[in-house]
PDB file of C-alpha atoms in Angstrom:
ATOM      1  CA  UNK A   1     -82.034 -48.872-107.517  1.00 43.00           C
ATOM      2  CA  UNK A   2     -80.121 -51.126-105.452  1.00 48.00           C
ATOM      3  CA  UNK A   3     -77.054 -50.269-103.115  1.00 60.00           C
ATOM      4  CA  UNK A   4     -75.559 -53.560-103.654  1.00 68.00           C
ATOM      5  CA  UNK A   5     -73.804 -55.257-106.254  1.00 82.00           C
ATOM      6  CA  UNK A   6     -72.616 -58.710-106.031  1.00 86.00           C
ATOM      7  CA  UNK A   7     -69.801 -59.770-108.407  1.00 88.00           C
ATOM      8  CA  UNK A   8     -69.801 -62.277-110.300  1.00 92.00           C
ATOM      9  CA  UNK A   9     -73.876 -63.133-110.463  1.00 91.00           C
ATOM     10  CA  UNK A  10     -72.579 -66.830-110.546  1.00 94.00           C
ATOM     11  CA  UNK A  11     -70.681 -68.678-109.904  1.00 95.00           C
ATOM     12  CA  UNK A  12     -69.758 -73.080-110.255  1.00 96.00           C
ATOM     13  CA  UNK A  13     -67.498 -74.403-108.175  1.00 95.00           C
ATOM     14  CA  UNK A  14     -66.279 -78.273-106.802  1.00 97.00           C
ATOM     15  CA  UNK A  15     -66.662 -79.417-103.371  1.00 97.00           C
ATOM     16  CA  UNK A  16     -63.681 -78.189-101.034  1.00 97.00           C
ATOM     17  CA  UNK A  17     -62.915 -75.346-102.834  1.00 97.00           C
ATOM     18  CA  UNK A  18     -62.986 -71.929-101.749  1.00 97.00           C
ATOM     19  CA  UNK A  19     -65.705 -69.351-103.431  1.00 96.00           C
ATOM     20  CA  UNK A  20     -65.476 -66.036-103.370  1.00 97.00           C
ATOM     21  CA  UNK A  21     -68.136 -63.528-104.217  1.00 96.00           C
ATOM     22  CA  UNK A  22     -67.928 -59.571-104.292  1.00 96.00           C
ATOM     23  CA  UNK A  23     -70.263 -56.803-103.288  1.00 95.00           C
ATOM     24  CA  UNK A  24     -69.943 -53.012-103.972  1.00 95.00           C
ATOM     25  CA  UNK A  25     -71.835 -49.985-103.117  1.00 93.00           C
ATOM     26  CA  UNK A  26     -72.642 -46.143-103.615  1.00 91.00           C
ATOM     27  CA  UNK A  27     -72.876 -44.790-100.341  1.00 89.00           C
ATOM     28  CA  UNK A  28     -72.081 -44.091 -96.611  1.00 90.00           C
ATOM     29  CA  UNK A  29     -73.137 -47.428 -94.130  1.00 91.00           C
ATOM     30  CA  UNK A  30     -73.149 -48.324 -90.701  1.00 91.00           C
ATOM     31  CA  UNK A  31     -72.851 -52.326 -91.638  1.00 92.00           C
ATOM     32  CA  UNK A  32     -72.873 -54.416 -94.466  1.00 94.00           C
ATOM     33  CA  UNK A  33     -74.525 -57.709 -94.334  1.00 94.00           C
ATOM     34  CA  UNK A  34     -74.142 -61.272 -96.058  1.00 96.00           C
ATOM     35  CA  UNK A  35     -77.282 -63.375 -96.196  1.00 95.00           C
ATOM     36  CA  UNK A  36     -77.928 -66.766 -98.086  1.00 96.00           C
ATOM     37  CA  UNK A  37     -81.201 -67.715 -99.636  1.00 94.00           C
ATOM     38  CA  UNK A  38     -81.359 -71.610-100.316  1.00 93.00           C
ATOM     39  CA  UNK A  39     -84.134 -72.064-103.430  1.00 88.00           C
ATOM     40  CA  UNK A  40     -87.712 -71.173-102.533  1.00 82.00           C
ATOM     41  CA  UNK A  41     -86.744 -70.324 -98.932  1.00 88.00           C
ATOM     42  CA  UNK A  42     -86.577 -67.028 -97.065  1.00 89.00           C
ATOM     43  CA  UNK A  43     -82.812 -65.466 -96.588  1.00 93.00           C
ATOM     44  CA  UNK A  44     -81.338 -66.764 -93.616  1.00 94.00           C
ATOM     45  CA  UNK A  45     -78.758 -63.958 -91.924  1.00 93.00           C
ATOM     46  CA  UNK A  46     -75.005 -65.418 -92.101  1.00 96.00           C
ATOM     47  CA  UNK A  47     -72.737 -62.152 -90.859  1.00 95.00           C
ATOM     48  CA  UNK A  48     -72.572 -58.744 -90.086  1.00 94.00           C
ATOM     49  CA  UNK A  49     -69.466 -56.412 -90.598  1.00 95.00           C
ATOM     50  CA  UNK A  50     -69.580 -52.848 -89.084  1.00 94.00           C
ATOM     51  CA  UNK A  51     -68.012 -49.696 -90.579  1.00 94.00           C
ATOM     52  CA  UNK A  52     -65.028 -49.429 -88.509  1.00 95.00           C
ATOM     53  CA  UNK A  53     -64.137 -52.722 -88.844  1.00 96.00           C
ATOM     54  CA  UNK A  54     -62.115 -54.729 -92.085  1.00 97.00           C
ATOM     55  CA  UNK A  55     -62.514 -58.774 -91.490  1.00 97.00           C
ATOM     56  CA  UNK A  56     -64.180 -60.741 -89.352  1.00 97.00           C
ATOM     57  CA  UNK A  57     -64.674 -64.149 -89.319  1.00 96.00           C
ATOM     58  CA  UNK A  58     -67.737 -67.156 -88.822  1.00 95.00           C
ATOM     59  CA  UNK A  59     -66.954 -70.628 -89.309  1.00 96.00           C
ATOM     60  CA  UNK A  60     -66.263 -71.150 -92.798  1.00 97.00           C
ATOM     61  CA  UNK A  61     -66.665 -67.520 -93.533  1.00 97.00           C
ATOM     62  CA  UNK A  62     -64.669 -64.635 -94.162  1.00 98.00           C
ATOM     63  CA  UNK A  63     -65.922 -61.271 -95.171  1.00 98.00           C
ATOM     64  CA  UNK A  64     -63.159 -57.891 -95.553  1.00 98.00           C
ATOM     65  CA  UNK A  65     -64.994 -54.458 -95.891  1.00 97.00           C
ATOM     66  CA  UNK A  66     -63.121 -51.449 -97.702  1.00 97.00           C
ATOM     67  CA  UNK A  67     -64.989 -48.394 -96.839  1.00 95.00           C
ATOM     68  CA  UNK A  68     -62.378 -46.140 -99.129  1.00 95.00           C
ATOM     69  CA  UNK A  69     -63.451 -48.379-102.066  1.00 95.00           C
ATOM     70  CA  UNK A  70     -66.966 -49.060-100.995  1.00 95.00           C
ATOM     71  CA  UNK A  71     -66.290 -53.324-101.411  1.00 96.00           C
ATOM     72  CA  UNK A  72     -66.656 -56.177 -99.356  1.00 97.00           C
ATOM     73  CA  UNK A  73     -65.821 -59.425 -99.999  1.00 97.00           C
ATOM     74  CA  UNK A  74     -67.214 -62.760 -98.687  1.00 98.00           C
ATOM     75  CA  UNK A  75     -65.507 -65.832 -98.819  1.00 98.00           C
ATOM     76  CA  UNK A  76     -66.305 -69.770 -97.678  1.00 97.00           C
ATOM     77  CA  UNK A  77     -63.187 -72.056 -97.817  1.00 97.00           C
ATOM     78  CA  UNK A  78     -63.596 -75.691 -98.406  1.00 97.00           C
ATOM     79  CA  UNK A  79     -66.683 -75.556 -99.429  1.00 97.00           C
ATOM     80  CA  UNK A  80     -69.564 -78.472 -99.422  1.00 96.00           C
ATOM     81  CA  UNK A  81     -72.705 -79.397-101.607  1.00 95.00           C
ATOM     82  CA  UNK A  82     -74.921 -78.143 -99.009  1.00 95.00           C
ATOM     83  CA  UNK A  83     -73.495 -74.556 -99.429  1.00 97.00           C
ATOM     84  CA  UNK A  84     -75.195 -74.167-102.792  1.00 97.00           C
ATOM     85  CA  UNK A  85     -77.523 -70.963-102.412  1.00 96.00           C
ATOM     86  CA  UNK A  86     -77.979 -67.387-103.817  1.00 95.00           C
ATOM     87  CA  UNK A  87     -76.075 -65.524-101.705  1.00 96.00           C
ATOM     88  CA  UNK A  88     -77.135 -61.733-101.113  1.00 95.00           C
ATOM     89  CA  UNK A  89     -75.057 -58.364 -99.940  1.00 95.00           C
ATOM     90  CA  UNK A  90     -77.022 -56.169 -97.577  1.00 93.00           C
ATOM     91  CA  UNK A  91     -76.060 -52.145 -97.013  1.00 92.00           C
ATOM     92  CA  UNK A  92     -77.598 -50.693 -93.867  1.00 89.00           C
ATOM     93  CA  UNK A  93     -77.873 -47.265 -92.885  1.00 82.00           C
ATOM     94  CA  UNK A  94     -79.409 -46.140 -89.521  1.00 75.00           C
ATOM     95  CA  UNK A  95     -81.080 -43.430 -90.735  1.00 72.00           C
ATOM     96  CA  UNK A  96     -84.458 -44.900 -91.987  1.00 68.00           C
ATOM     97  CA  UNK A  97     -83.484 -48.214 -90.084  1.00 72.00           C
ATOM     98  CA  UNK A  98     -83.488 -50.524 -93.552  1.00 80.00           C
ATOM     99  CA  UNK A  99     -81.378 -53.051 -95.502  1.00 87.00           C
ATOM    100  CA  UNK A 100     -80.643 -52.134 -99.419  1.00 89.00           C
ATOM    101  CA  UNK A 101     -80.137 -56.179-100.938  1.00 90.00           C
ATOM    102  CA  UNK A 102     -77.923 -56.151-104.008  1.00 90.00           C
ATOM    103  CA  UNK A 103     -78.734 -58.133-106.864  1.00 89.00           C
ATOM    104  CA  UNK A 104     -76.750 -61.596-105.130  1.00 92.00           C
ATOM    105  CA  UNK A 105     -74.236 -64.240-106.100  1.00 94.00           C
ATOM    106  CA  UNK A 106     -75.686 -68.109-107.087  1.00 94.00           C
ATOM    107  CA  UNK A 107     -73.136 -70.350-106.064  1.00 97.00           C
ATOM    108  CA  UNK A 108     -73.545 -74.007-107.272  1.00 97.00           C
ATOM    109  CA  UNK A 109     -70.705 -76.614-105.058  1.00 97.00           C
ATOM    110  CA  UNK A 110     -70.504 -79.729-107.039  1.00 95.00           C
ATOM    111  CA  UNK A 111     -70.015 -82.906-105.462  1.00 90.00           C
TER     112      UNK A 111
ATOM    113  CA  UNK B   1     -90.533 -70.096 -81.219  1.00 69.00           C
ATOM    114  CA  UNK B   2     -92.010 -69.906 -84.518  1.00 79.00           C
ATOM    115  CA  UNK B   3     -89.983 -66.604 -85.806  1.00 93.00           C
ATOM    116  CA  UNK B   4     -91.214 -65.080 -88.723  1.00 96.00           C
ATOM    117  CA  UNK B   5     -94.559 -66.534 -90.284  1.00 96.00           C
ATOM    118  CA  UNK B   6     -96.368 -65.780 -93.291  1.00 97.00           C
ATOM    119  CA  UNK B   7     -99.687 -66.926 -94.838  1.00 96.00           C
ATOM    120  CA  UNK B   8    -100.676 -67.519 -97.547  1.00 96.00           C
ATOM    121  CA  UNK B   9     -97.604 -69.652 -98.640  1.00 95.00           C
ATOM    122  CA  UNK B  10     -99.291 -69.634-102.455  1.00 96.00           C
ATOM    123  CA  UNK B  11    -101.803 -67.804-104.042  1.00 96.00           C
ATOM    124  CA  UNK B  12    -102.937 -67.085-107.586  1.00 97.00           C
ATOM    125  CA  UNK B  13    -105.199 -64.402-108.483  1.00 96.00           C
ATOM    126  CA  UNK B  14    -107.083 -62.293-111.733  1.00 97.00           C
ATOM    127  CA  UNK B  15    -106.170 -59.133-112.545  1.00 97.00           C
ATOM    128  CA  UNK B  16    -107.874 -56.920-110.747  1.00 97.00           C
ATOM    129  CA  UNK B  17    -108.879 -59.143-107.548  1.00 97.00           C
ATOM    130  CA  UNK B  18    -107.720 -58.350-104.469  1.00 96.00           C
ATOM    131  CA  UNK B  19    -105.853 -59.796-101.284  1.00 96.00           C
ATOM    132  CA  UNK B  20    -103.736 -59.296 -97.918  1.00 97.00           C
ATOM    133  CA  UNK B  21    -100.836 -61.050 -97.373  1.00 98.00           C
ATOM    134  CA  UNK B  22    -100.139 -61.786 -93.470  1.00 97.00           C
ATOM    135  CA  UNK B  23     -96.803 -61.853 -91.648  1.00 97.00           C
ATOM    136  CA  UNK B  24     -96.501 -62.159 -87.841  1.00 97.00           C
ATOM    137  CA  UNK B  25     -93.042 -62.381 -85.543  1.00 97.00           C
ATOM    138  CA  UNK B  26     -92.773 -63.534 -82.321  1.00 95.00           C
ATOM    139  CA  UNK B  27     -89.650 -61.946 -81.352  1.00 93.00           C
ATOM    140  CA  UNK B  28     -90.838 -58.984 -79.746  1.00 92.00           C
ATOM    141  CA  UNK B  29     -88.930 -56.911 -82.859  1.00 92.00           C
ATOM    142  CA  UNK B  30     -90.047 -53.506 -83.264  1.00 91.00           C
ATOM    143  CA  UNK B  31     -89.548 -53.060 -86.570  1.00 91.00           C
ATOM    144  CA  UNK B  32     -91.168 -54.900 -90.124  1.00 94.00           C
ATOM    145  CA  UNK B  33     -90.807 -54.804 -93.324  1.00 95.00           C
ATOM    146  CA  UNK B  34     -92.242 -56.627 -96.861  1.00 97.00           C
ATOM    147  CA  UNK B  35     -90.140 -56.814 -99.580  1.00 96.00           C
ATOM    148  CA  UNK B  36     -90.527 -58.662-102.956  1.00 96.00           C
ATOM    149  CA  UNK B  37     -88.581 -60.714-105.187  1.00 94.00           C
ATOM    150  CA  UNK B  38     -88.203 -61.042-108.505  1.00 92.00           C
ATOM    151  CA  UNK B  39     -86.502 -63.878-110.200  1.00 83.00           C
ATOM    152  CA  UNK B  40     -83.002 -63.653-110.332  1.00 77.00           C
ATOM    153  CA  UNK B  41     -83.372 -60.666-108.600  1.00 80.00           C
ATOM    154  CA  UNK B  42     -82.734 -59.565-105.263  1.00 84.00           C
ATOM    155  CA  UNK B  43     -85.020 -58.466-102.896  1.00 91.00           C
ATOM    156  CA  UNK B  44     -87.129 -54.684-102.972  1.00 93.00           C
ATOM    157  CA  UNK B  45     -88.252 -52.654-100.514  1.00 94.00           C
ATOM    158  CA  UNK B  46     -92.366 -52.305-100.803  1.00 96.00           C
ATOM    159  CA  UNK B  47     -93.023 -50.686 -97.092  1.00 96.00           C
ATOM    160  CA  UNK B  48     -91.515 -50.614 -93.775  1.00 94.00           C
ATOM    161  CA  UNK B  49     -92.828 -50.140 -90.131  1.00 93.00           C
ATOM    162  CA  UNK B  50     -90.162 -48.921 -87.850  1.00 88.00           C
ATOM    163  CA  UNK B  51     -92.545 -49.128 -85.160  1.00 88.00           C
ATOM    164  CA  UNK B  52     -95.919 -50.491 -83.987  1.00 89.00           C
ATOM    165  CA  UNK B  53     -98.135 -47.288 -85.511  1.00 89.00           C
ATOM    166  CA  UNK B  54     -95.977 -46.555 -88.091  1.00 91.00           C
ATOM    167  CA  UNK B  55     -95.318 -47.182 -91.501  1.00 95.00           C
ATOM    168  CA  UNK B  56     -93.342 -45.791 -94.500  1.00 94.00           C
ATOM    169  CA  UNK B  57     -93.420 -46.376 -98.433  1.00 94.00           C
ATOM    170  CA  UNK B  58     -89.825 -48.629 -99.334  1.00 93.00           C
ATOM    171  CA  UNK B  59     -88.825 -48.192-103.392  1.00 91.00           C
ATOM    172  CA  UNK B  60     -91.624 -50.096-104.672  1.00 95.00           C
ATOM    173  CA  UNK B  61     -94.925 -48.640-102.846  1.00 96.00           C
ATOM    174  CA  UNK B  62     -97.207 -48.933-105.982  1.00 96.00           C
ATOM    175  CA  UNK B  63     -99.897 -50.915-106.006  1.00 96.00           C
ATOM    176  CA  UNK B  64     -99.674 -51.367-102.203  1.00 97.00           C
ATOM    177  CA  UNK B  65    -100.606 -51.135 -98.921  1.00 97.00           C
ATOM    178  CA  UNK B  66     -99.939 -51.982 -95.195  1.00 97.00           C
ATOM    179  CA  UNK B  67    -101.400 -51.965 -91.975  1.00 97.00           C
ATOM    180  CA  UNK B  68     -99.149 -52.542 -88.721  1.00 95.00           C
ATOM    181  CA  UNK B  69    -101.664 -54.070 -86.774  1.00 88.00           C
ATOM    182  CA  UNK B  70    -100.189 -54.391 -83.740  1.00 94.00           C
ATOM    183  CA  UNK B  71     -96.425 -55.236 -82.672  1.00 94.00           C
ATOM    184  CA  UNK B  72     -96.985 -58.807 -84.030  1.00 96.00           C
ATOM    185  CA  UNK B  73     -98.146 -58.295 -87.010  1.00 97.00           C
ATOM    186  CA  UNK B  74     -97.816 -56.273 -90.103  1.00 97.00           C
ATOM    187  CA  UNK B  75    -100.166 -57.197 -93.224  1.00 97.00           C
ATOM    188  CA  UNK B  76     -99.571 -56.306 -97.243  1.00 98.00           C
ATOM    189  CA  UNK B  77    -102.791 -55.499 -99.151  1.00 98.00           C
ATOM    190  CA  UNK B  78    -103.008 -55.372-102.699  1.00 97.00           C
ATOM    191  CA  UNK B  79    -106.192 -53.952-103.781  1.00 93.00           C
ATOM    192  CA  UNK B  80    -106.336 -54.641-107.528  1.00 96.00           C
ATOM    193  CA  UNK B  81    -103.869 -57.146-108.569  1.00 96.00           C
ATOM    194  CA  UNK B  82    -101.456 -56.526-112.019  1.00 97.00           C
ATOM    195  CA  UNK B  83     -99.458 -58.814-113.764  1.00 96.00           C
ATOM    196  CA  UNK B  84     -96.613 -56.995-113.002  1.00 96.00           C
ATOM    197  CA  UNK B  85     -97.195 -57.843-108.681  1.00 97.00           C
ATOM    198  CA  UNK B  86     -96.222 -61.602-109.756  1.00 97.00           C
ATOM    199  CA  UNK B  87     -93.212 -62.447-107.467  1.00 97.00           C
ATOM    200  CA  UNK B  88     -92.251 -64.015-104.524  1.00 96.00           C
ATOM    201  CA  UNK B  89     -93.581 -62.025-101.273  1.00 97.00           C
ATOM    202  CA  UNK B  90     -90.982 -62.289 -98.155  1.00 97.00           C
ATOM    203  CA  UNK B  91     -92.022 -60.768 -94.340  1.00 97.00           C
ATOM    204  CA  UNK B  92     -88.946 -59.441 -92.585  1.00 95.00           C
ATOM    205  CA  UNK B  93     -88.967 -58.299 -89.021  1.00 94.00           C
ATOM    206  CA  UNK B  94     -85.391 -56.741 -87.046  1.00 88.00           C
ATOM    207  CA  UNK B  95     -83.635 -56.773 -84.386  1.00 75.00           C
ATOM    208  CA  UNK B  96     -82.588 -53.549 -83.452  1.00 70.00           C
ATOM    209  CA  UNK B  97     -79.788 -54.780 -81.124  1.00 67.00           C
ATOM    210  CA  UNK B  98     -77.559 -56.369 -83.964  1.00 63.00           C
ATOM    211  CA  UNK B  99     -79.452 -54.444 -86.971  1.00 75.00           C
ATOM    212  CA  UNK B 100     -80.368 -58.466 -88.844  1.00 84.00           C
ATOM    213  CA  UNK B 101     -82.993 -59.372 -90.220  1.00 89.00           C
ATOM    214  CA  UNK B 102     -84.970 -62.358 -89.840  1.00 92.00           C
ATOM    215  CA  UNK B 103     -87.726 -63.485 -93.198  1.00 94.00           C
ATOM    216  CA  UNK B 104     -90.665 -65.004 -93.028  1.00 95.00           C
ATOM    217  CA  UNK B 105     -91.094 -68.376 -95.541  1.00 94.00           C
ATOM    218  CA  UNK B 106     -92.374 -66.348 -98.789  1.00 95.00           C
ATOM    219  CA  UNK B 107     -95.558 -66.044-100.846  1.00 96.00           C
ATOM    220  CA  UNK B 108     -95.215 -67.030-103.995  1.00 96.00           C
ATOM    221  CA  UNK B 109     -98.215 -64.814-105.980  1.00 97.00           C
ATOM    222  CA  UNK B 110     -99.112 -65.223-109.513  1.00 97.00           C
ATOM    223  CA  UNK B 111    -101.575 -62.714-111.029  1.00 97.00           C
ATOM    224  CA  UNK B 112    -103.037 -63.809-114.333  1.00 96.00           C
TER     225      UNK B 112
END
């Protein structure tokens, strides 16, 4: 079973808009993780969160966690063509040192 | 710097043949891992190797094996191919410092 759920499972947006993609989960973590996966490629890391903290920020990202409702939240503003991708939630707990990949989020950015 | 590479990058097989899939960082990461894909799907857990010498089954062991050959490299064996292995094969290897992962290309594997 998988830790992760990503809300919605896809999504269609135009360029310069802002997409926003959900991920839930069931237990405990140390970090949650957003990856992207462009088609037929490997995932490529894009951020880390840690337990204690609620938002951080990359670039054109923003990800919130809420560890009382077990949610995170990533979100790319303005976003471009080259941003369409699958993009995948990652749960990991130290204990047994491994990622638990939700089910992910296509996002299609029309020109 | 090459990262994370895998070989073969395609592969089709018959039921019941078998095959190793290779992966092989050069980040000097302790730990790898082989996961599959589905499509759609995300990515599941076959077996991990938290350390050169060890290994552990992920949620899909079934069907598989590993070998962690050394801290390089960390193969996948299946040793009689099913329909149900078809998928898309990805390498991972991690740094422990900032707990990411980095994936290998893929192997896309068709069993017939």
């Amino acid at each position: 079973s998988q830790q992760g759920e990503e809300d919605p499972q896809a999504l269609s947006i135009q360029e310069g808009e802002n997409a926003t993609m959900n991920c839930s989960y069931k237990t405990s973590i140390n970090n949650l993780q957003w990856y992207r996966q462009n088609s037929g490629r490997g995932l490529v890391h894009l951020i880390l969160i840690r337990s204690n903290e609620r938002e951080k920020h990359s670039g054109r990202l923003r990800v919130t966690l809420d560890t009382s409702k077990k949610s995170s939240s990533l979100l790319i503003t303005a976003s471009r063509a080259a941003d369409t991708a699958s993009y995948f939630c990652a749960t990991f707990k130290a204990a047994g040192n491994k990622l638990t990949f939700g089910g992910g989020t296509r996002v299609l950015v029309k020109p | 710097n090459a990262g994370v590479t895998q070989t073969p990058k395609f592969q089709v097989l018959k039921t019941g043949q078998s095959m190793t899939l290779q992966c092989a960082q050069d980040m000097n990461h302790n730990s790898m891992y082989w996961y599959r894909q589905d499509p759609g799907m995300g990515l599941r857990l076959i077996y991990y190797s938290a350390s050169e010498g060890t290994t552990d089954k992920g949620e899909v062991p079934n069907g598989y094996n590993v070998s962690r050959l050394n801290k390089r490299e960390f193969s996948l064996r299946l040793e009689s191919a099913a329909p149900s292995q078809t998928s898309v094969y990805f390498c991972a290897s991690t740094d422990l410092v900032a707990d990411t992962q980095y994936f290998g290309p893929g192997t896309r594997l068709t069993v017939l």
